[in-house]
PDB file of C-alpha atoms in Angstrom:
ATOM      1  CA  ALA A   1      -9.157 -14.324   4.856  1.00 80.00           C
ATOM      2  CA  GLN A   2      -8.124 -10.967   6.473  1.00 86.00           C
ATOM      3  CA  SER A   3      -9.887  -7.617   6.469  1.00 92.00           C
ATOM      4  CA  VAL A   4      -9.112  -3.939   7.593  1.00 94.00           C
ATOM      5  CA  ALA A   5     -11.707  -1.868   8.299  1.00 96.00           C
ATOM      6  CA  GLN A   6     -11.426   2.395   8.629  1.00 96.00           C
ATOM      7  CA  PRO A   7     -14.574   3.292   9.634  1.00 96.00           C
ATOM      8  CA  GLU A   8     -14.469   6.961   8.642  1.00 96.00           C
ATOM      9  CA  ASP A   9     -14.097   8.253   5.154  1.00 95.00           C
ATOM     10  CA  GLN A  10     -12.655  11.566   6.541  1.00 97.00           C
ATOM     11  CA  VAL A  11     -11.444  13.060   9.601  1.00 98.00           C
ATOM     12  CA  ASN A  12     -11.672  16.916  10.040  1.00 98.00           C
ATOM     13  CA  VAL A  13      -9.449  18.484  12.673  1.00 98.00           C
ATOM     14  CA  ALA A  14      -7.839  22.052  13.540  1.00 98.00           C
ATOM     15  CA  GLU A  15      -4.392  22.603  13.468  1.00 98.00           C
ATOM     16  CA  GLY A  16      -3.046  21.801  16.672  1.00 98.00           C
ATOM     17  CA  ASN A  17      -5.573  19.780  17.707  1.00 98.00           C
ATOM     18  CA  PRO A  18      -5.055  15.823  18.314  1.00 98.00           C
ATOM     19  CA  LEU A  19      -5.541  13.927  15.283  1.00 98.00           C
ATOM     20  CA  THR A  20      -6.843  10.141  15.512  1.00 98.00           C
ATOM     21  CA  VAL A  21      -7.235   8.013  12.547  1.00 98.00           C
ATOM     22  CA  LYS A  22      -9.103   4.607  13.495  1.00 98.00           C
ATOM     23  CA  CYS A  23      -8.302   0.904  12.223  1.00 98.00           C
ATOM     24  CA  THR A  24      -9.883  -2.380  13.067  1.00 97.00           C
ATOM     25  CA  TYR A  25      -8.421  -5.720  11.630  1.00 95.00           C
ATOM     26  CA  SER A  26      -9.389  -9.277  11.334  1.00 93.00           C
ATOM     27  CA  VAL A  27      -6.394 -11.972  10.814  1.00 87.00           C
ATOM     28  CA  SER A  28      -5.671 -15.455  11.650  1.00 84.00           C
ATOM     29  CA  GLY A  29      -2.858 -15.665  13.959  1.00 82.00           C
ATOM     30  CA  ASN A  30      -0.735 -12.679  15.213  1.00 82.00           C
ATOM     31  CA  PRO A  31      -0.530  -9.622  12.846  1.00 87.00           C
ATOM     32  CA  TYR A  32       1.818  -7.537  10.976  1.00 90.00           C
ATOM     33  CA  LEU A  33       0.319  -3.758  11.281  1.00 93.00           C
ATOM     34  CA  PHE A  34       1.126  -1.033   8.851  1.00 94.00           C
ATOM     35  CA  TRP A  35       0.113   2.496   8.198  1.00 97.00           C
ATOM     36  CA  TYR A  36       0.893   4.449   5.153  1.00 96.00           C
ATOM     37  CA  VAL A  37       0.232   8.102   3.917  1.00 97.00           C
ATOM     38  CA  GLN A  38      -0.675   8.799   0.347  1.00 94.00           C
ATOM     39  CA  TYR A  39      -0.181  13.018  -0.896  1.00 92.00           C
ATOM     40  CA  PRO A  40      -1.875  13.950  -3.793  1.00 86.00           C
ATOM     41  CA  ASN A  41      -0.549  12.182  -7.414  1.00 82.00           C
ATOM     42  CA  ARG A  42       1.840  10.527  -5.066  1.00 85.00           C
ATOM     43  CA  GLY A  43       2.452   7.250  -4.181  1.00 87.00           C
ATOM     44  CA  LEU A  44       2.180   5.824  -0.565  1.00 92.00           C
ATOM     45  CA  GLN A  45       5.059   6.443   1.748  1.00 94.00           C
ATOM     46  CA  PHE A  46       5.448   3.907   4.789  1.00 93.00           C
ATOM     47  CA  LEU A  47       4.738   5.785   8.117  1.00 95.00           C
ATOM     48  CA  LEU A  48       4.987   2.875  10.656  1.00 93.00           C
ATOM     49  CA  LYS A  49       4.466  -0.851  11.495  1.00 90.00           C
ATOM     50  CA  TYR A  50       3.723  -2.959  14.527  1.00 91.00           C
ATOM     51  CA  ILE A  51       5.344  -6.419  14.580  1.00 85.00           C
ATOM     52  CA  THR A  52       5.695  -7.349  18.238  1.00 81.00           C
ATOM     53  CA  GLY A  53       6.811  -6.309  21.336  1.00 81.00           C
ATOM     54  CA  ASP A  54       5.759  -2.874  22.636  1.00 86.00           C
ATOM     55  CA  ASN A  55       1.844  -1.900  21.815  1.00 91.00           C
ATOM     56  CA  LEU A  56       2.816   1.766  21.400  1.00 95.00           C
ATOM     57  CA  VAL A  57       4.515   2.243  18.055  1.00 94.00           C
ATOM     58  CA  LYS A  58       6.301   5.325  17.079  1.00 94.00           C
ATOM     59  CA  GLY A  59       6.996   6.186  13.357  1.00 93.00           C
ATOM     60  CA  SER A  60       7.565   9.353  10.767  1.00 90.00           C
ATOM     61  CA  TYR A  61       6.578  12.604  11.077  1.00 92.00           C
ATOM     62  CA  GLY A  62       5.571  12.580  14.868  1.00 95.00           C
ATOM     63  CA  PHE A  63       2.786   9.895  14.177  1.00 97.00           C
ATOM     64  CA  GLU A  64       2.194   6.923  16.566  1.00 97.00           C
ATOM     65  CA  ALA A  65      -0.168   4.148  16.795  1.00 97.00           C
ATOM     66  CA  GLU A  66      -1.110   1.724  19.521  1.00 95.00           C
ATOM     67  CA  PHE A  67      -1.897  -1.923  18.766  1.00 95.00           C
ATOM     68  CA  ASN A  68      -4.765  -3.400  21.078  1.00 95.00           C
ATOM     69  CA  LYS A  69      -4.944  -7.064  20.378  1.00 93.00           C
ATOM     70  CA  SER A  70      -8.255  -7.307  22.408  1.00 93.00           C
ATOM     71  CA  GLN A  71     -10.421  -4.820  20.469  1.00 95.00           C
ATOM     72  CA  THR A  72      -8.079  -5.818  17.459  1.00 95.00           C
ATOM     73  CA  SER A  73      -7.533  -2.301  16.606  1.00 97.00           C
ATOM     74  CA  PHE A  74      -4.393  -0.213  15.587  1.00 97.00           C
ATOM     75  CA  HIS A  75      -5.234   3.576  15.256  1.00 98.00           C
ATOM     76  CA  LEU A  76      -3.278   5.994  14.218  1.00 98.00           C
ATOM     77  CA  LYS A  77      -2.361   9.129  16.374  1.00 98.00           C
ATOM     78  CA  LYS A  78      -0.634  12.528  16.370  1.00 98.00           C
ATOM     79  CA  PRO A  79      -0.705  14.765  19.186  1.00 97.00           C
ATOM     80  CA  SER A  80      -0.966  18.099  17.580  1.00 97.00           C
ATOM     81  CA  ALA A  81      -1.852  17.978  13.809  1.00 98.00           C
ATOM     82  CA  LEU A  82      -0.322  19.993  11.313  1.00 97.00           C
ATOM     83  CA  VAL A  83      -2.084  21.628   7.852  1.00 96.00           C
ATOM     84  CA  SER A  84       0.638  19.551   6.006  1.00 95.00           C
ATOM     85  CA  ASP A  85      -0.883  16.461   7.676  1.00 96.00           C
ATOM     86  CA  SER A  86      -3.595  16.639   4.978  1.00 97.00           C
ATOM     87  CA  ALA A  87      -3.704  13.693   3.184  1.00 97.00           C
ATOM     88  CA  LEU A  88      -4.854  10.210   2.954  1.00 96.00           C
ATOM     89  CA  TYR A  89      -4.223   7.157   5.318  1.00 97.00           C
ATOM     90  CA  PHE A  90      -4.220   3.673   4.774  1.00 96.00           C
ATOM     91  CA  CYS A  91      -4.191   0.994   7.311  1.00 96.00           C
ATOM     92  CA  ALA A  92      -2.858  -2.649   6.097  1.00 94.00           C
ATOM     93  CA  VAL A  93      -2.451  -6.185   7.999  1.00 92.00           C
ATOM     94  CA  SER A  94      -0.602  -8.911   6.977  1.00 85.00           C
ATOM     95  CA  PRO A  95      -1.088 -12.281   8.513  1.00 73.00           C
ATOM     96  CA  TRP A  96       2.049 -13.790  10.458  1.00 62.00           C
ATOM     97  CA  ALA A  97       2.825 -16.361   7.861  1.00 57.00           C
ATOM     98  CA  ALA A  98       2.219 -14.407   4.730  1.00 58.00           C
ATOM     99  CA  GLY A  99       5.293 -11.400   5.246  1.00 59.00           C
ATOM    100  CA  ASN A 100       4.401  -9.288   2.693  1.00 74.00           C
ATOM    101  CA  LYS A 101       0.956  -9.889   1.491  1.00 81.00           C
ATOM    102  CA  LEU A 102      -0.838  -6.771   2.417  1.00 88.00           C
ATOM    103  CA  THR A 103      -4.533  -6.123   2.781  1.00 91.00           C
ATOM    104  CA  PHE A 104      -5.403  -2.253   2.786  1.00 93.00           C
ATOM    105  CA  GLY A 105      -8.381  -0.503   4.575  1.00 94.00           C
ATOM    106  CA  GLY A 106     -10.398   1.931   2.143  1.00 93.00           C
ATOM    107  CA  GLY A 107      -8.605   4.828   2.761  1.00 95.00           C
ATOM    108  CA  THR A 108      -9.264   7.878   5.691  1.00 96.00           C
ATOM    109  CA  ARG A 109      -8.946  11.238   4.418  1.00 96.00           C
ATOM    110  CA  VAL A 110      -7.589  13.908   6.955  1.00 98.00           C
ATOM    111  CA  LEU A 111      -8.123  17.139   6.346  1.00 97.00           C
ATOM    112  CA  VAL A 112      -6.425  19.741   8.830  1.00 97.00           C
ATOM    113  CA  LYS A 113      -7.708  23.180   8.746  1.00 97.00           C
ATOM    114  CA  PRO A 114      -5.637  26.220   9.851  1.00 95.00           C
TER     115      PRO A 114
ATOM    116  CA  ASN B   1      19.009   6.099  -5.727  1.00 75.00           C
ATOM    117  CA  ALA B   2      15.864   6.558  -8.008  1.00 82.00           C
ATOM    118  CA  GLY B   3      13.903   3.853  -5.801  1.00 93.00           C
ATOM    119  CA  VAL B   4      10.589   2.701  -7.360  1.00 96.00           C
ATOM    120  CA  THR B   5       9.760   4.108 -11.147  1.00 96.00           C
ATOM    121  CA  GLN B   6       6.901   3.286 -13.351  1.00 97.00           C
ATOM    122  CA  THR B   7       6.186   4.349 -16.725  1.00 97.00           C
ATOM    123  CA  PRO B   8       3.747   5.622 -18.260  1.00 97.00           C
ATOM    124  CA  LYS B   9       2.444   8.337 -15.614  1.00 95.00           C
ATOM    125  CA  PHE B  10      -0.906   8.403 -17.729  1.00 96.00           C
ATOM    126  CA  GLN B  11      -2.180   6.053 -20.421  1.00 96.00           C
ATOM    127  CA  VAL B  12      -5.621   5.812 -22.295  1.00 97.00           C
ATOM    128  CA  LEU B  13      -6.420   2.741 -23.831  1.00 97.00           C
ATOM    129  CA  LYS B  14      -9.520   1.472 -25.688  1.00 97.00           C
ATOM    130  CA  THR B  15     -11.393  -1.362 -25.127  1.00 98.00           C
ATOM    131  CA  GLY B  16      -9.591  -4.489 -26.457  1.00 97.00           C
ATOM    132  CA  GLN B  17      -6.184  -3.048 -26.540  1.00 97.00           C
ATOM    133  CA  SER B  18      -3.015  -4.605 -24.980  1.00 96.00           C
ATOM    134  CA  MET B  19      -0.262  -2.688 -23.063  1.00 96.00           C
ATOM    135  CA  THR B  20       2.615  -3.194 -20.419  1.00 98.00           C
ATOM    136  CA  LEU B  21       3.182  -1.114 -17.576  1.00 98.00           C
ATOM    137  CA  GLN B  22       6.768  -0.602 -16.447  1.00 98.00           C
ATOM    138  CA  CYS B  23       7.914  -0.761 -13.064  1.00 98.00           C
ATOM    139  CA  ALA B  24      11.936  -1.108 -11.749  1.00 98.00           C
ATOM    140  CA  GLN B  25      13.526  -0.844  -8.566  1.00 97.00           C
ATOM    141  CA  ASP B  26      16.969  -0.066  -7.979  1.00 96.00           C
ATOM    142  CA  MET B  27      17.398  -1.146  -4.467  1.00 94.00           C
ATOM    143  CA  ASN B  28      18.014  -4.674  -4.846  1.00 93.00           C
ATOM    144  CA  HIS B  29      14.578  -5.847  -3.381  1.00 92.00           C
ATOM    145  CA  GLU B  30      13.697  -9.212  -3.417  1.00 90.00           C
ATOM    146  CA  TYR B  31       9.925  -8.595  -3.322  1.00 90.00           C
ATOM    147  CA  MET B  32       8.037  -6.707  -5.807  1.00 93.00           C
ATOM    148  CA  SER B  33       4.090  -6.438  -6.226  1.00 94.00           C
ATOM    149  CA  TRP B  34       1.348  -4.650  -8.117  1.00 97.00           C
ATOM    150  CA  TYR B  35      -1.607  -2.929  -6.706  1.00 96.00           C
ATOM    151  CA  ARG B  36      -4.508  -0.927  -8.059  1.00 97.00           C
ATOM    152  CA  GLN B  37      -6.147   1.729  -6.320  1.00 94.00           C
ATOM    153  CA  ASP B  38      -9.897   2.479  -6.851  1.00 92.00           C
ATOM    154  CA  PRO B  39     -11.771   5.103  -4.808  1.00 83.00           C
ATOM    155  CA  GLY B  40     -12.963   3.502  -1.623  1.00 78.00           C
ATOM    156  CA  MET B  41     -11.654   0.323  -1.979  1.00 81.00           C
ATOM    157  CA  GLY B  42      -8.168   0.944  -0.630  1.00 87.00           C
ATOM    158  CA  LEU B  43      -5.249  -0.997  -2.630  1.00 92.00           C
ATOM    159  CA  ARG B  44      -5.552  -4.520  -4.133  1.00 94.00           C
ATOM    160  CA  LEU B  45      -3.064  -6.886  -4.899  1.00 93.00           C
ATOM    161  CA  ILE B  46      -2.782  -7.934  -8.706  1.00 96.00           C
ATOM    162  CA  HIS B  47       0.383 -10.230  -8.636  1.00 96.00           C
ATOM    163  CA  TYR B  48       3.709 -10.230  -6.711  1.00 93.00           C
ATOM    164  CA  SER B  49       6.997 -11.696  -6.947  1.00 93.00           C
ATOM    165  CA  VAL B  50       9.417 -12.923  -4.428  1.00 88.00           C
ATOM    166  CA  GLY B  51      12.414 -13.157  -6.596  1.00 90.00           C
ATOM    167  CA  ALA B  52      13.629 -13.594 -10.390  1.00 93.00           C
ATOM    168  CA  GLY B  53      11.542 -16.388 -11.664  1.00 94.00           C
ATOM    169  CA  ILE B  54       8.890 -16.678  -9.018  1.00 93.00           C
ATOM    170  CA  THR B  55       5.423 -14.971  -9.547  1.00 95.00           C
ATOM    171  CA  ASP B  56       1.907 -15.328  -7.956  1.00 93.00           C
ATOM    172  CA  GLN B  57      -1.470 -14.151  -8.042  1.00 94.00           C
ATOM    173  CA  GLY B  58      -2.820 -11.678  -5.607  1.00 91.00           C
ATOM    174  CA  GLU B  59      -6.510 -10.634  -4.922  1.00 91.00           C
ATOM    175  CA  VAL B  60      -7.427  -9.460  -8.137  1.00 95.00           C
ATOM    176  CA  PRO B  61      -5.053 -11.160 -10.810  1.00 96.00           C
ATOM    177  CA  ASN B  62      -7.809 -11.619 -13.618  1.00 96.00           C
ATOM    178  CA  GLY B  63      -6.605  -9.720 -17.024  1.00 96.00           C
ATOM    179  CA  TYR B  64      -3.202  -9.358 -16.066  1.00 97.00           C
ATOM    180  CA  ASN B  65      -0.051 -11.182 -16.325  1.00 97.00           C
ATOM    181  CA  VAL B  66       3.456 -10.700 -15.072  1.00 97.00           C
ATOM    182  CA  SER B  67       6.719 -11.789 -15.276  1.00 96.00           C
ATOM    183  CA  ARG B  68      10.195 -11.830 -13.132  1.00 97.00           C
ATOM    184  CA  SER B  69      13.387 -12.084 -15.415  1.00 96.00           C
ATOM    185  CA  THR B  70      15.672  -9.673 -13.612  1.00 96.00           C
ATOM    186  CA  THR B  71      15.532  -8.330  -9.891  1.00 96.00           C
ATOM    187  CA  GLU B  72      15.110  -4.983 -11.195  1.00 97.00           C
ATOM    188  CA  ASP B  73      12.058  -5.341 -13.369  1.00 97.00           C
ATOM    189  CA  PHE B  74       8.449  -6.344 -12.983  1.00 98.00           C
ATOM    190  CA  PRO B  75       6.152  -5.800 -15.759  1.00 98.00           C
ATOM    191  CA  LEU B  76       2.430  -5.711 -15.544  1.00 98.00           C
ATOM    192  CA  ARG B  77       0.724  -6.742 -18.727  1.00 98.00           C
ATOM    193  CA  LEU B  78      -3.140  -6.231 -19.684  1.00 97.00           C
ATOM    194  CA  LEU B  79      -3.967  -8.628 -22.078  1.00 92.00           C
ATOM    195  CA  SER B  80      -6.856  -7.325 -23.564  1.00 96.00           C
ATOM    196  CA  ALA B  81      -8.102  -3.936 -21.649  1.00 97.00           C
ATOM    197  CA  ALA B  82     -11.572  -3.423 -20.514  1.00 97.00           C
ATOM    198  CA  PRO B  83     -13.332  -0.362 -18.817  1.00 96.00           C
ATOM    199  CA  SER B  84     -13.302  -2.245 -15.424  1.00 96.00           C
ATOM    200  CA  GLN B  85      -9.421  -1.864 -15.580  1.00 97.00           C
ATOM    201  CA  THR B  86      -9.479   1.883 -15.344  1.00 97.00           C
ATOM    202  CA  SER B  87      -7.805   2.546 -12.153  1.00 97.00           C
ATOM    203  CA  VAL B  88      -4.438   4.029 -10.821  1.00 96.00           C
ATOM    204  CA  TYR B  89      -1.653   1.481 -10.563  1.00 97.00           C
ATOM    205  CA  PHE B  90       1.216   1.172  -8.439  1.00 96.00           C
ATOM    206  CA  CYS B  91       4.378  -0.860  -8.205  1.00 96.00           C
ATOM    207  CA  ALA B  92       5.833  -1.772  -4.991  1.00 94.00           C
ATOM    208  CA  SER B  93       8.940  -3.303  -3.614  1.00 94.00           C
ATOM    209  CA  SER B  94      10.573  -4.366  -0.551  1.00 90.00           C
ATOM    210  CA  TYR B  95      12.853  -6.884   1.269  1.00 83.00           C
ATOM    211  CA  PHE B  96      11.361 -10.345   1.555  1.00 71.00           C
ATOM    212  CA  PRO B  97      11.811 -11.669   5.192  1.00 67.00           C
ATOM    213  CA  LEU B  98      13.706 -15.046   5.323  1.00 64.00           C
ATOM    214  CA  ASP B  99      11.544 -16.092   8.425  1.00 62.00           C
ATOM    215  CA  SER B 100       8.789 -14.509  10.139  1.00 60.00           C
ATOM    216  CA  GLY B 101       8.614 -10.635   9.604  1.00 68.00           C
ATOM    217  CA  ALA B 102       7.408  -7.844   7.303  1.00 74.00           C
ATOM    218  CA  TYR B 103       9.142  -5.481   5.525  1.00 81.00           C
ATOM    219  CA  GLU B 104       7.727  -1.803   4.693  1.00 86.00           C
ATOM    220  CA  GLN B 105       7.242  -1.625   1.111  1.00 90.00           C
ATOM    221  CA  TYR B 106       8.144   1.612  -1.186  1.00 92.00           C
ATOM    222  CA  PHE B 107       5.851   2.473  -3.761  1.00 94.00           C
ATOM    223  CA  GLY B 108       6.474   3.744  -7.185  1.00 95.00           C
ATOM    224  CA  PRO B 109       4.141   7.217  -8.155  1.00 94.00           C
ATOM    225  CA  GLY B 110       1.588   5.090 -10.080  1.00 95.00           C
ATOM    226  CA  THR B 111       0.205   5.129 -13.587  1.00 96.00           C
ATOM    227  CA  ARG B 112      -2.796   6.578 -14.036  1.00 96.00           C
ATOM    228  CA  LEU B 113      -5.187   4.224 -16.722  1.00 97.00           C
ATOM    229  CA  THR B 114      -8.405   5.069 -18.495  1.00 97.00           C
ATOM    230  CA  VAL B 115      -9.803   2.508 -20.930  1.00 97.00           C
ATOM    231  CA  THR B 116     -12.815   4.018 -23.014  1.00 96.00           C
TER     232      THR B 116
END
């Protein structure tokens, strides 16, 4: 069975500084990997996904993520954080054959301070 | 496009009561799913459907029923509510890959359910 770990419950960063949210995964075979963001009292919004190809994936709102197969990681990054990036971030994985059946990590709360 | 809509937004039930959470999408997506969100546990898949008339269980299906009579609607039924079902419920939809691949899912705004 697949699993996702987000080791940090919360990440604090000053506005303008780089932001990194960590994610490691376990899955049989090749993975599909996703990042979603949840703003207060809202549903999840898609940020980016890795299917195959280039290990560096660019997504919405200036976010990017790097797929590292040897470390089974898919960390989310943003070069310069904004206060409006404060939200709950979820990493999710789906095994190659399972299409849309996602397993989510526990989430990481990001707080960007002015 | 309204996207994915869910009703009600909030609901309080007593133990043993039943209810149906409604979900509808207007994007002609084949795939629809229900998740529950609990603090520190992320989202867990309850049931999913790959098309009208086809449903299957996810990770935590006990105590819930689903049906899919149309492409647009995917209601979730709680048969006999229990306090352990207190949670936030999200419906999601997406295209379904014909071969290998995975599509991003579109989530509804959620239903906050409290069972006393």
